[in-house]
Amino acid sequence: MADTERYDIVIAGAGLTGAAFALAAAQAGLRVVMVDPQPFDAQLAPTFDGRSTAIAFSTFRMLEALGLGDDLRPHACRMDHILVTDGRRPGAASRAASPAFLRFDAEEIGDRTGGEPLGYMVENRRIRVALAKAVETAGLEVRAPASVKAVEIDPGKATVVLADGARLTAPLVVGAEGRGSTVRKAAGIDTIGWGYGQSGVVATVRLGRDHRNVAHEYFLPGGPFAILPLTDQRASLVWTETTRRAEALKTASDPAFHAHLMRRFGEFLDGATVEGPRFVYPLSLSLAERLTAPRIALIGDAAHGVHPVAGQGLNMGLKDAAALAEVLAEAARLGEDIGAETVLERYARWRRFDNAALAAGFDAFVRLFSNDIAPIRLARDLGMAAVNRIGPLRRAFMHEAGGATGDLPRLLRGEAV
């Protein structure tokens, strides 16, 4: 029988959420090990997954508190303005806002955020590199490539059995390995959810003119289309289409894809050229029925996978990581068993409502906007106009988008665990 190695926490998944949680837990003095099927250096590849992420300003504070600030700031593009419009009004987002638009400006809430933007756009590969450097600097152990074969729960401990026969024992196992989480399945936690019949087409373009740190969100009958500012006069396009159309766009030749892009959005994109590969991701909602089980906690996409309409998936996952690390740090300081049900329930209680409410909100948002039914279009245009004209309501939306509302974990306030 293979020797058993002992830790405080075994983390399944060394991606963005898993690595951030590992750093936070280590900051609290806990001994962690990450297990991931991907070779760790593969996460540093220049085009690992092509995606960019909208990081809420409170989440960026967390990344800075974990020591990633110096590596991320040169690659983080401020989002100072967000313009939302119904996409049937061609080019509208580049003109002055009208009652049927939503316009958010960071300076409106600058007095309460210390001049922070509404968020930052950062390429995922830049976050991965910064996390990998921080993991290396902190001397954290990563087992990769390695996969979790089974999780055995015994009184007072959990044992993770790897495919190579290695056995890792800890009071707590954290599932951070995405929607297909092996840890979640081992815990017998079911998920609820559904597909949207939509896929997100993701590409990076170089723009013909300065984007002025403005993020544009068009709502089209097929789904939302976002143009999100990146550094170096580039933008990330997240283009939602029916799955059939998205697959056609994926397999189209570069000239055909570019022609289709310019035909629909040429007036705004102004001579954009696609840089690098394009990717297609099927969109669905997935919500774990519970966040914890005996000796097990779930964070990130293992706990909730949402539609990318508001760019909040990673922000939600990092908030999970911050909350769980804080609960465990306080339990450890009090001499409690960090994997005890009473400790894990504190984490579940903290995050349960927020995750479910956001998932339901995004789902309703997608259904409200991904159609062309006249009465619904009228209702949403009236709603957008109302929010646009009512200052306090508009500012409340901005604070929510920045992740600065509710009972924030210390890390999201920029403080150490």
Short mmCIF file of C-alpha atoms in Angstrom, two decimals:
data_model
loop_
_atom_site.label_atom_id
_atom_site.label_comp_id
_atom_site.label_asym_id
_atom_site.label_seq_id
_atom_site.Cartn_x
_atom_site.Cartn_y
_atom_site.Cartn_z
CA MET A 1 0.00 0.00 0.00
CA ALA A 2 1.31 3.44 -0.95
CA ASP A 3 2.51 5.74 1.84
CA THR A 4 -0.05 8.34 2.89
CA GLU A 5 1.06 11.98 2.87
CA ARG A 6 -0.63 14.39 5.28
CA TYR A 7 -1.74 17.96 4.65
CA ASP A 8 -4.22 20.45 6.09
CA ILE A 9 -6.10 20.75 2.78
CA VAL A 10 -6.04 18.78 -0.47
CA ILE A 11 -7.26 20.96 -3.36
CA ALA A 12 -8.52 19.25 -6.51
CA GLY A 13 -7.88 21.73 -9.32
CA ALA A 14 -4.96 24.13 -9.82
CA GLY A 15 -6.76 26.54 -12.14
CA LEU A 16 -7.57 30.16 -11.38
CA THR A 17 -9.88 29.55 -8.42
CA GLY A 18 -7.97 26.59 -6.99
CA ALA A 19 -4.61 28.38 -7.12
CA ALA A 20 -6.03 31.58 -5.62
CA PHE A 21 -7.59 29.58 -2.78
CA ALA A 22 -4.31 27.72 -2.20
CA LEU A 23 -2.45 31.03 -1.86
CA ALA A 24 -5.06 32.41 0.54
CA ALA A 25 -5.05 29.26 2.68
CA ALA A 26 -1.24 29.19 2.74
CA GLN A 27 -1.27 32.86 3.77
CA ALA A 28 -3.28 31.72 6.78
CA GLY A 29 -0.59 29.17 7.67
CA LEU A 30 -2.34 26.05 6.35
CA ARG A 31 -0.37 23.34 4.52
CA VAL A 32 -1.96 22.71 1.13
CA VAL A 33 -1.38 20.56 -1.94
CA MET A 34 -3.03 21.03 -5.35
CA VAL A 35 -3.83 18.16 -7.70
CA ASP A 36 -4.51 18.88 -11.38
CA PRO A 37 -4.67 16.72 -14.54
CA GLN A 38 -3.00 19.47 -16.62
CA PRO A 39 0.78 19.81 -16.50
CA PHE A 40 1.19 23.01 -14.48
CA ASP A 41 3.41 24.66 -17.10
CA ALA A 42 0.67 24.12 -19.73
CA GLN A 43 -1.32 26.79 -17.94
CA LEU A 44 1.38 29.27 -18.92
CA ALA A 45 0.94 28.68 -22.66
CA PRO A 46 0.27 31.96 -24.54
CA THR A 47 -3.08 30.78 -25.93
CA PHE A 48 -4.11 28.38 -23.20
CA ASP A 49 -7.82 29.05 -23.62
CA GLY A 50 -8.15 32.37 -25.43
CA ARG A 51 -10.40 33.90 -22.83
CA SER A 52 -10.26 37.20 -21.00
CA THR A 53 -12.06 37.97 -17.78
CA ALA A 54 -13.80 41.02 -16.37
CA ILE A 55 -12.33 41.34 -12.88
CA ALA A 56 -14.49 43.34 -10.45
CA PHE A 57 -12.51 46.02 -8.61
CA SER A 58 -13.05 44.21 -5.29
CA THR A 59 -11.72 40.97 -6.83
CA PHE A 60 -8.67 42.85 -8.11
CA ARG A 61 -8.04 43.98 -4.51
CA MET A 62 -8.02 40.30 -3.54
CA LEU A 63 -5.47 39.43 -6.23
CA GLU A 64 -3.29 42.30 -5.03
CA ALA A 65 -3.60 41.09 -1.42
CA LEU A 66 -2.36 37.68 -2.63
CA GLY A 67 0.71 39.35 -4.13
CA LEU A 68 -0.27 39.37 -7.82
CA GLY A 69 -0.65 43.14 -8.26
CA ASP A 70 2.77 43.94 -9.78
CA ASP A 71 2.44 41.15 -12.34
CA LEU A 72 -1.18 41.94 -13.27
CA ARG A 73 -1.34 45.73 -13.41
CA PRO A 74 0.61 46.12 -16.70
CA HIS A 75 -1.87 43.72 -18.37
CA ALA A 76 -5.07 44.98 -16.73
CA CYS A 77 -7.21 47.35 -18.78
CA ARG A 78 -9.51 49.64 -16.81
CA MET A 79 -13.22 49.58 -17.61
CA ASP A 80 -14.27 53.13 -16.79
CA HIS A 81 -17.52 53.07 -18.75
CA ILE A 82 -20.04 50.39 -19.68
CA LEU A 83 -22.65 51.00 -22.38
CA VAL A 84 -25.57 48.59 -22.71
CA THR A 85 -27.96 48.70 -25.64
CA ASP A 86 -30.45 46.62 -27.57
CA GLY A 87 -28.55 45.47 -30.62
CA ARG A 88 -31.27 46.27 -33.14
CA ARG A 89 -30.20 49.91 -33.00
CA PRO A 90 -27.07 49.66 -35.16
CA GLY A 91 -24.08 51.63 -33.94
CA ALA A 92 -26.07 53.13 -31.11
CA ALA A 93 -23.43 52.41 -28.49
CA SER A 94 -21.00 54.80 -30.19
CA ARG A 95 -23.44 57.71 -29.99
CA ALA A 96 -24.75 59.66 -27.00
CA ALA A 97 -26.80 57.59 -24.57
CA SER A 98 -30.56 57.67 -25.15
CA PRO A 99 -33.37 56.60 -22.78
CA ALA A 100 -33.23 53.03 -24.19
CA PHE A 101 -29.61 52.63 -23.06
CA LEU A 102 -27.83 51.96 -19.84
CA ARG A 103 -24.65 53.91 -19.26
CA PHE A 104 -22.40 53.28 -16.26
CA ASP A 105 -19.49 55.63 -15.46
CA ALA A 106 -16.88 54.85 -12.82
CA GLU A 107 -16.49 58.49 -11.79
CA GLU A 108 -20.09 58.46 -10.54
CA ILE A 109 -19.07 56.22 -7.63
CA GLY A 110 -15.42 57.30 -7.48
CA ASP A 111 -15.85 58.99 -4.11
CA ARG A 112 -16.76 55.62 -2.56
CA THR A 113 -14.31 53.43 -4.48
CA GLY A 114 -11.18 55.56 -4.25
CA GLY A 115 -11.18 56.21 -8.00
CA GLU A 116 -11.28 52.51 -8.92
CA PRO A 117 -12.75 51.60 -12.34
CA LEU A 118 -15.91 49.52 -12.68
CA GLY A 119 -13.59 46.59 -13.26
CA TYR A 120 -10.51 45.45 -15.15
CA MET A 121 -10.26 43.30 -18.27
CA VAL A 122 -7.37 40.84 -18.01
CA GLU A 123 -6.47 37.95 -20.29
CA ASN A 124 -6.78 34.66 -18.41
CA ARG A 125 -3.25 33.65 -19.40
CA ARG A 126 -1.90 36.73 -17.58
CA ILE A 127 -3.78 35.76 -14.42
CA ARG A 128 -2.50 32.18 -14.73
CA VAL A 129 1.12 33.32 -15.09
CA ALA A 130 0.81 35.67 -12.10
CA LEU A 131 -0.78 32.91 -9.99
CA ALA A 132 1.85 30.36 -11.05
CA LYS A 133 4.65 32.75 -10.05
CA ALA A 134 2.99 33.40 -6.69
CA VAL A 135 2.48 29.65 -6.12
CA GLU A 136 6.15 29.04 -6.91
CA THR A 137 7.29 31.90 -4.67
CA ALA A 138 5.17 30.60 -1.80
CA GLY A 139 6.65 27.11 -2.29
CA LEU A 140 3.23 25.44 -2.59
CA GLU A 141 3.11 21.81 -3.65
CA VAL A 142 1.41 20.97 -6.96
CA ARG A 143 0.81 17.40 -8.12
CA ALA A 144 0.41 17.75 -11.89
CA PRO A 145 -0.32 16.02 -14.13
CA ALA A 146 -2.24 13.89 -11.66
CA SER A 147 -5.89 13.01 -11.35
CA VAL A 148 -8.19 12.25 -8.43
CA LYS A 149 -9.46 8.68 -8.62
CA ALA A 150 -11.45 8.55 -5.36
CA VAL A 151 -12.16 10.39 -2.12
CA GLU A 152 -12.51 8.30 1.04
CA ILE A 153 -14.16 9.88 4.09
CA ASP A 154 -13.32 8.57 7.56
CA PRO A 155 -13.91 9.99 11.05
CA GLY A 156 -11.63 13.02 11.40
CA LYS A 157 -10.04 12.85 7.95
CA ALA A 158 -10.45 12.50 4.19
CA THR A 159 -8.11 10.59 1.89
CA VAL A 160 -7.70 11.49 -1.78
CA VAL A 161 -6.55 8.54 -3.87
CA LEU A 162 -4.75 9.54 -7.07
CA ALA A 163 -4.73 7.55 -10.30
CA ASP A 164 -1.07 6.60 -9.70
CA GLY A 165 -1.99 5.08 -6.32
CA ALA A 166 -0.66 7.95 -4.17
CA ARG A 167 -2.78 8.73 -1.09
CA LEU A 168 -3.12 12.24 0.29
CA THR A 169 -4.79 12.71 3.67
CA ALA A 170 -6.19 15.91 5.18
CA PRO A 171 -9.02 17.11 7.42
CA LEU A 172 -10.53 18.79 4.34
CA VAL A 173 -10.74 18.28 0.58
CA VAL A 174 -11.70 21.24 -1.63
CA GLY A 175 -13.25 20.66 -5.06
CA ALA A 176 -12.08 23.43 -7.40
CA GLU A 177 -11.78 21.46 -10.63
CA GLY A 178 -14.69 22.89 -12.61
CA ARG A 179 -18.14 21.77 -13.69
CA GLY A 180 -17.23 18.09 -14.02
CA SER A 181 -15.86 18.05 -10.46
CA THR A 182 -14.76 14.56 -9.36
CA VAL A 183 -14.82 15.70 -5.72
CA ARG A 184 -18.42 16.88 -6.02
CA LYS A 185 -19.45 13.53 -7.53
CA ALA A 186 -17.54 11.63 -4.82
CA ALA A 187 -19.46 13.63 -2.22
CA GLY A 188 -22.76 12.63 -3.81
CA ILE A 189 -23.72 16.26 -4.42
CA ASP A 190 -26.11 16.64 -7.36
CA THR A 191 -26.40 19.69 -9.60
CA ILE A 192 -29.39 21.44 -11.07
CA GLY A 193 -29.17 23.31 -14.35
CA TRP A 194 -29.86 23.42 -18.06
CA GLY A 195 -28.34 24.34 -21.38
CA TYR A 196 -29.24 27.56 -23.20
CA GLY A 197 -28.93 26.22 -26.74
CA GLN A 198 -26.31 28.93 -27.11
CA SER A 199 -22.53 28.98 -27.44
CA GLY A 200 -20.08 31.78 -26.80
CA VAL A 201 -17.68 32.59 -29.63
CA VAL A 202 -14.56 34.16 -28.12
CA ALA A 203 -11.92 36.07 -30.08
CA THR A 204 -9.45 38.89 -29.58
CA VAL A 205 -9.39 41.77 -32.08
CA ARG A 206 -7.10 44.73 -32.65
CA LEU A 207 -9.26 47.82 -33.03
CA GLY A 208 -8.98 50.52 -35.66
CA ARG A 209 -9.33 53.22 -32.99
CA ASP A 210 -8.88 53.74 -29.26
CA HIS A 211 -11.55 51.99 -27.17
CA ARG A 212 -11.22 54.67 -24.42
CA ASN A 213 -11.70 52.01 -21.72
CA VAL A 214 -15.36 51.57 -22.70
CA ALA A 215 -17.03 48.16 -22.51
CA HIS A 216 -19.99 47.67 -24.85
CA GLU A 217 -22.74 45.11 -24.36
CA TYR A 218 -25.21 44.64 -27.21
CA PHE A 219 -28.27 42.50 -26.62
CA LEU A 220 -29.27 40.70 -29.80
CA PRO A 221 -32.08 38.18 -30.38
CA GLY A 222 -29.49 35.37 -30.56
CA GLY A 223 -27.84 36.42 -27.30
CA PRO A 224 -25.52 39.13 -25.95
CA PHE A 225 -22.46 40.41 -27.80
CA ALA A 226 -19.77 42.05 -25.68
CA ILE A 227 -16.83 44.17 -26.83
CA LEU A 228 -14.52 44.41 -23.82
CA PRO A 229 -11.41 46.62 -23.75
CA LEU A 230 -7.95 45.07 -23.46
CA THR A 231 -4.52 46.67 -23.27
CA ASP A 232 -2.64 47.65 -26.45
CA GLN A 233 -5.76 48.87 -28.34
CA ARG A 234 -7.29 45.40 -28.43
CA ALA A 235 -10.66 44.07 -27.36
CA SER A 236 -12.07 40.73 -26.31
CA LEU A 237 -15.22 39.73 -28.18
CA VAL A 238 -17.69 37.42 -26.47
CA TRP A 239 -20.27 36.70 -29.10
CA THR A 240 -23.29 34.59 -28.10
CA GLU A 241 -25.09 32.76 -30.88
CA THR A 242 -27.29 29.71 -31.21
CA THR A 243 -25.08 26.63 -30.96
CA ARG A 244 -25.61 25.84 -34.66
CA ARG A 245 -24.49 29.29 -35.79
CA ALA A 246 -21.61 29.31 -33.32
CA GLU A 247 -20.26 26.03 -34.71
CA ALA A 248 -20.51 27.48 -38.22
CA LEU A 249 -18.51 30.53 -37.09
CA LYS A 250 -15.92 28.26 -35.46
CA THR A 251 -15.30 26.30 -38.65
CA ALA A 252 -15.54 29.30 -41.02
CA SER A 253 -12.36 30.44 -42.76
CA ASP A 254 -10.59 33.48 -41.29
CA PRO A 255 -11.75 35.78 -44.14
CA ALA A 256 -15.36 34.52 -43.81
CA PHE A 257 -15.35 35.01 -40.03
CA HIS A 258 -13.90 38.50 -40.39
CA ALA A 259 -16.45 39.42 -43.08
CA HIS A 260 -19.32 38.22 -40.89
CA LEU A 261 -17.96 40.15 -37.93
CA MET A 262 -17.58 43.40 -39.88
CA ARG A 263 -20.96 43.08 -41.56
CA ARG A 264 -22.68 43.01 -38.19
CA PHE A 265 -20.46 45.29 -36.14
CA GLY A 266 -18.26 47.13 -38.63
CA GLU A 267 -19.62 50.58 -37.76
CA PHE A 268 -18.38 50.28 -34.21
CA LEU A 269 -15.32 48.04 -34.67
CA ASP A 270 -13.89 50.36 -37.33
CA GLY A 271 -11.42 48.17 -39.17
CA ALA A 272 -10.86 45.51 -36.49
CA THR A 273 -8.57 42.58 -37.26
CA VAL A 274 -8.85 39.25 -35.48
CA GLU A 275 -5.71 38.22 -33.60
CA GLY A 276 -5.01 34.64 -32.60
CA PRO A 277 -7.40 31.69 -32.60
CA ARG A 278 -11.11 31.80 -31.85
CA PHE A 279 -12.86 29.50 -29.41
CA VAL A 280 -16.43 28.27 -28.97
CA TYR A 281 -17.86 27.34 -25.55
CA PRO A 282 -21.36 25.86 -25.05
CA LEU A 283 -23.32 27.86 -22.46
CA SER A 284 -25.30 26.36 -19.62
CA LEU A 285 -26.29 26.89 -16.00
CA SER A 286 -25.09 24.49 -13.32
CA LEU A 287 -25.64 24.90 -9.58
CA ALA A 288 -24.53 22.40 -6.92
CA GLU A 289 -27.38 21.51 -4.57
CA ARG A 290 -24.99 21.88 -1.62
CA LEU A 291 -21.64 23.60 -1.16
CA THR A 292 -20.36 21.18 1.46
CA ALA A 293 -20.43 17.52 2.51
CA PRO A 294 -18.55 15.69 5.28
CA ARG A 295 -14.86 16.77 4.96
CA ILE A 296 -15.57 18.40 1.54
CA ALA A 297 -16.16 21.98 0.32
CA LEU A 298 -16.81 23.19 -3.23
CA ILE A 299 -15.66 26.47 -4.77
CA GLY A 300 -15.77 28.06 -8.23
CA ASP A 301 -17.32 26.23 -11.18
CA ALA A 302 -17.52 23.02 -9.14
CA ALA A 303 -20.16 24.87 -7.11
CA HIS A 304 -21.77 27.05 -9.80
CA GLY A 305 -21.41 27.56 -13.54
CA VAL A 306 -23.28 30.61 -14.85
CA HIS A 307 -23.92 32.26 -18.21
CA PRO A 308 -21.05 34.69 -18.96
CA VAL A 309 -23.50 37.55 -19.69
CA ALA A 310 -22.21 39.69 -16.81
CA GLY A 311 -18.68 38.28 -16.70
CA GLN A 312 -19.16 37.25 -13.06
CA GLY A 313 -18.21 33.55 -13.11
CA LEU A 314 -14.60 33.97 -11.98
CA ASN A 315 -15.52 36.77 -9.58
CA MET A 316 -18.01 34.44 -7.89
CA GLY A 317 -15.40 31.68 -7.68
CA LEU A 318 -12.75 33.94 -6.18
CA LYS A 319 -15.28 35.22 -3.65
CA ASP A 320 -15.89 31.57 -2.67
CA ALA A 321 -12.14 31.10 -2.28
CA ALA A 322 -11.80 34.22 -0.12
CA ALA A 323 -14.75 33.29 2.10
CA LEU A 324 -13.64 29.68 2.60
CA ALA A 325 -10.02 30.69 3.34
CA GLU A 326 -11.24 33.22 5.92
CA VAL A 327 -13.55 30.72 7.65
CA LEU A 328 -10.77 28.10 7.78
CA ALA A 329 -8.17 30.62 8.99
CA GLU A 330 -10.40 31.68 11.88
CA ALA A 331 -11.21 28.05 12.75
CA ALA A 332 -7.52 27.12 12.74
CA ARG A 333 -6.67 30.06 15.04
CA LEU A 334 -9.33 28.86 17.47
CA GLY A 335 -7.95 25.32 17.37
CA GLU A 336 -11.03 23.90 15.65
CA ASP A 337 -11.06 20.98 13.23
CA ILE A 338 -11.11 22.82 9.87
CA GLY A 339 -13.03 20.00 8.19
CA ALA A 340 -15.75 19.80 10.85
CA GLU A 341 -19.35 20.18 9.74
CA THR A 342 -19.88 23.23 11.98
CA VAL A 343 -16.92 25.02 10.36
CA LEU A 344 -17.93 24.17 6.78
CA GLU A 345 -21.51 25.27 7.47
CA ARG A 346 -20.22 28.80 8.19
CA TYR A 347 -18.77 28.90 4.67
CA ALA A 348 -21.94 27.44 3.11
CA ARG A 349 -24.15 29.93 4.96
CA TRP A 350 -21.94 32.83 3.81
CA ARG A 351 -21.96 31.92 0.12
CA ARG A 352 -25.16 29.92 -0.45
CA PHE A 353 -27.62 32.77 -0.97
CA ASP A 354 -25.25 34.98 -2.99
CA ASN A 355 -24.42 32.18 -5.44
CA ALA A 356 -28.04 31.09 -5.93
CA ALA A 357 -29.32 34.67 -6.27
CA LEU A 358 -26.66 35.60 -8.84
CA ALA A 359 -27.20 32.42 -10.86
CA ALA A 360 -30.96 33.02 -10.93
CA GLY A 361 -30.45 36.69 -11.79
CA PHE A 362 -28.16 35.95 -14.73
CA ASP A 363 -30.55 33.28 -15.98
CA ALA A 364 -33.49 35.71 -15.90
CA PHE A 365 -31.35 38.38 -17.56
CA VAL A 366 -30.46 36.05 -20.45
CA ARG A 367 -34.09 35.05 -20.96
CA LEU A 368 -35.24 38.67 -20.84
CA PHE A 369 -32.76 39.84 -23.47
CA SER A 370 -32.16 36.82 -25.75
CA ASN A 371 -35.40 37.21 -27.69
CA ASP A 372 -37.15 39.55 -30.07
CA ILE A 373 -40.69 39.48 -28.67
CA ALA A 374 -42.17 42.98 -29.00
CA PRO A 375 -43.85 43.36 -25.56
CA ILE A 376 -40.72 42.05 -23.80
CA ARG A 377 -38.50 44.35 -25.88
CA LEU A 378 -40.69 47.31 -24.87
CA ALA A 379 -40.58 46.33 -21.18
CA ARG A 380 -36.80 45.94 -21.11
CA ASP A 381 -36.25 49.22 -22.97
CA LEU A 382 -38.47 51.00 -20.44
CA GLY A 383 -36.55 49.32 -17.63
CA MET A 384 -33.18 50.34 -19.08
CA ALA A 385 -34.42 53.89 -19.51
CA ALA A 386 -35.63 54.00 -15.90
CA VAL A 387 -32.34 52.73 -14.46
CA ASN A 388 -30.42 55.13 -16.69
CA ARG A 389 -32.39 58.12 -15.33
CA ILE A 390 -32.48 57.18 -11.63
CA GLY A 391 -29.03 58.01 -10.24
CA PRO A 392 -29.18 56.06 -6.95
CA LEU A 393 -30.42 52.93 -8.73
CA ARG A 394 -27.72 53.22 -11.39
CA ARG A 395 -25.03 53.66 -8.71
CA ALA A 396 -26.37 50.62 -6.83
CA PHE A 397 -26.00 48.53 -9.99
CA MET A 398 -22.39 49.73 -10.35
CA HIS A 399 -21.52 48.84 -6.76
CA GLU A 400 -23.03 45.38 -7.28
CA ALA A 401 -21.05 44.89 -10.50
CA GLY A 402 -17.88 45.95 -8.69
CA GLY A 403 -18.49 43.28 -6.08
CA ALA A 404 -18.36 45.83 -3.26
CA THR A 405 -21.73 45.03 -1.69
CA GLY A 406 -22.77 42.62 1.03
CA ASP A 407 -20.65 40.90 3.66
CA LEU A 408 -17.26 40.99 1.94
CA PRO A 409 -14.42 38.62 2.90
CA ARG A 410 -11.26 40.39 4.07
CA LEU A 411 -9.38 39.64 0.87
CA LEU A 412 -11.98 41.47 -1.21
CA ARG A 413 -11.44 44.49 1.01
CA GLY A 414 -7.73 44.27 0.18
CA GLU A 415 -6.78 42.86 3.61
CA ALA A 416 -4.80 39.71 4.41
CA VAL A 417 -6.66 36.60 5.57
#
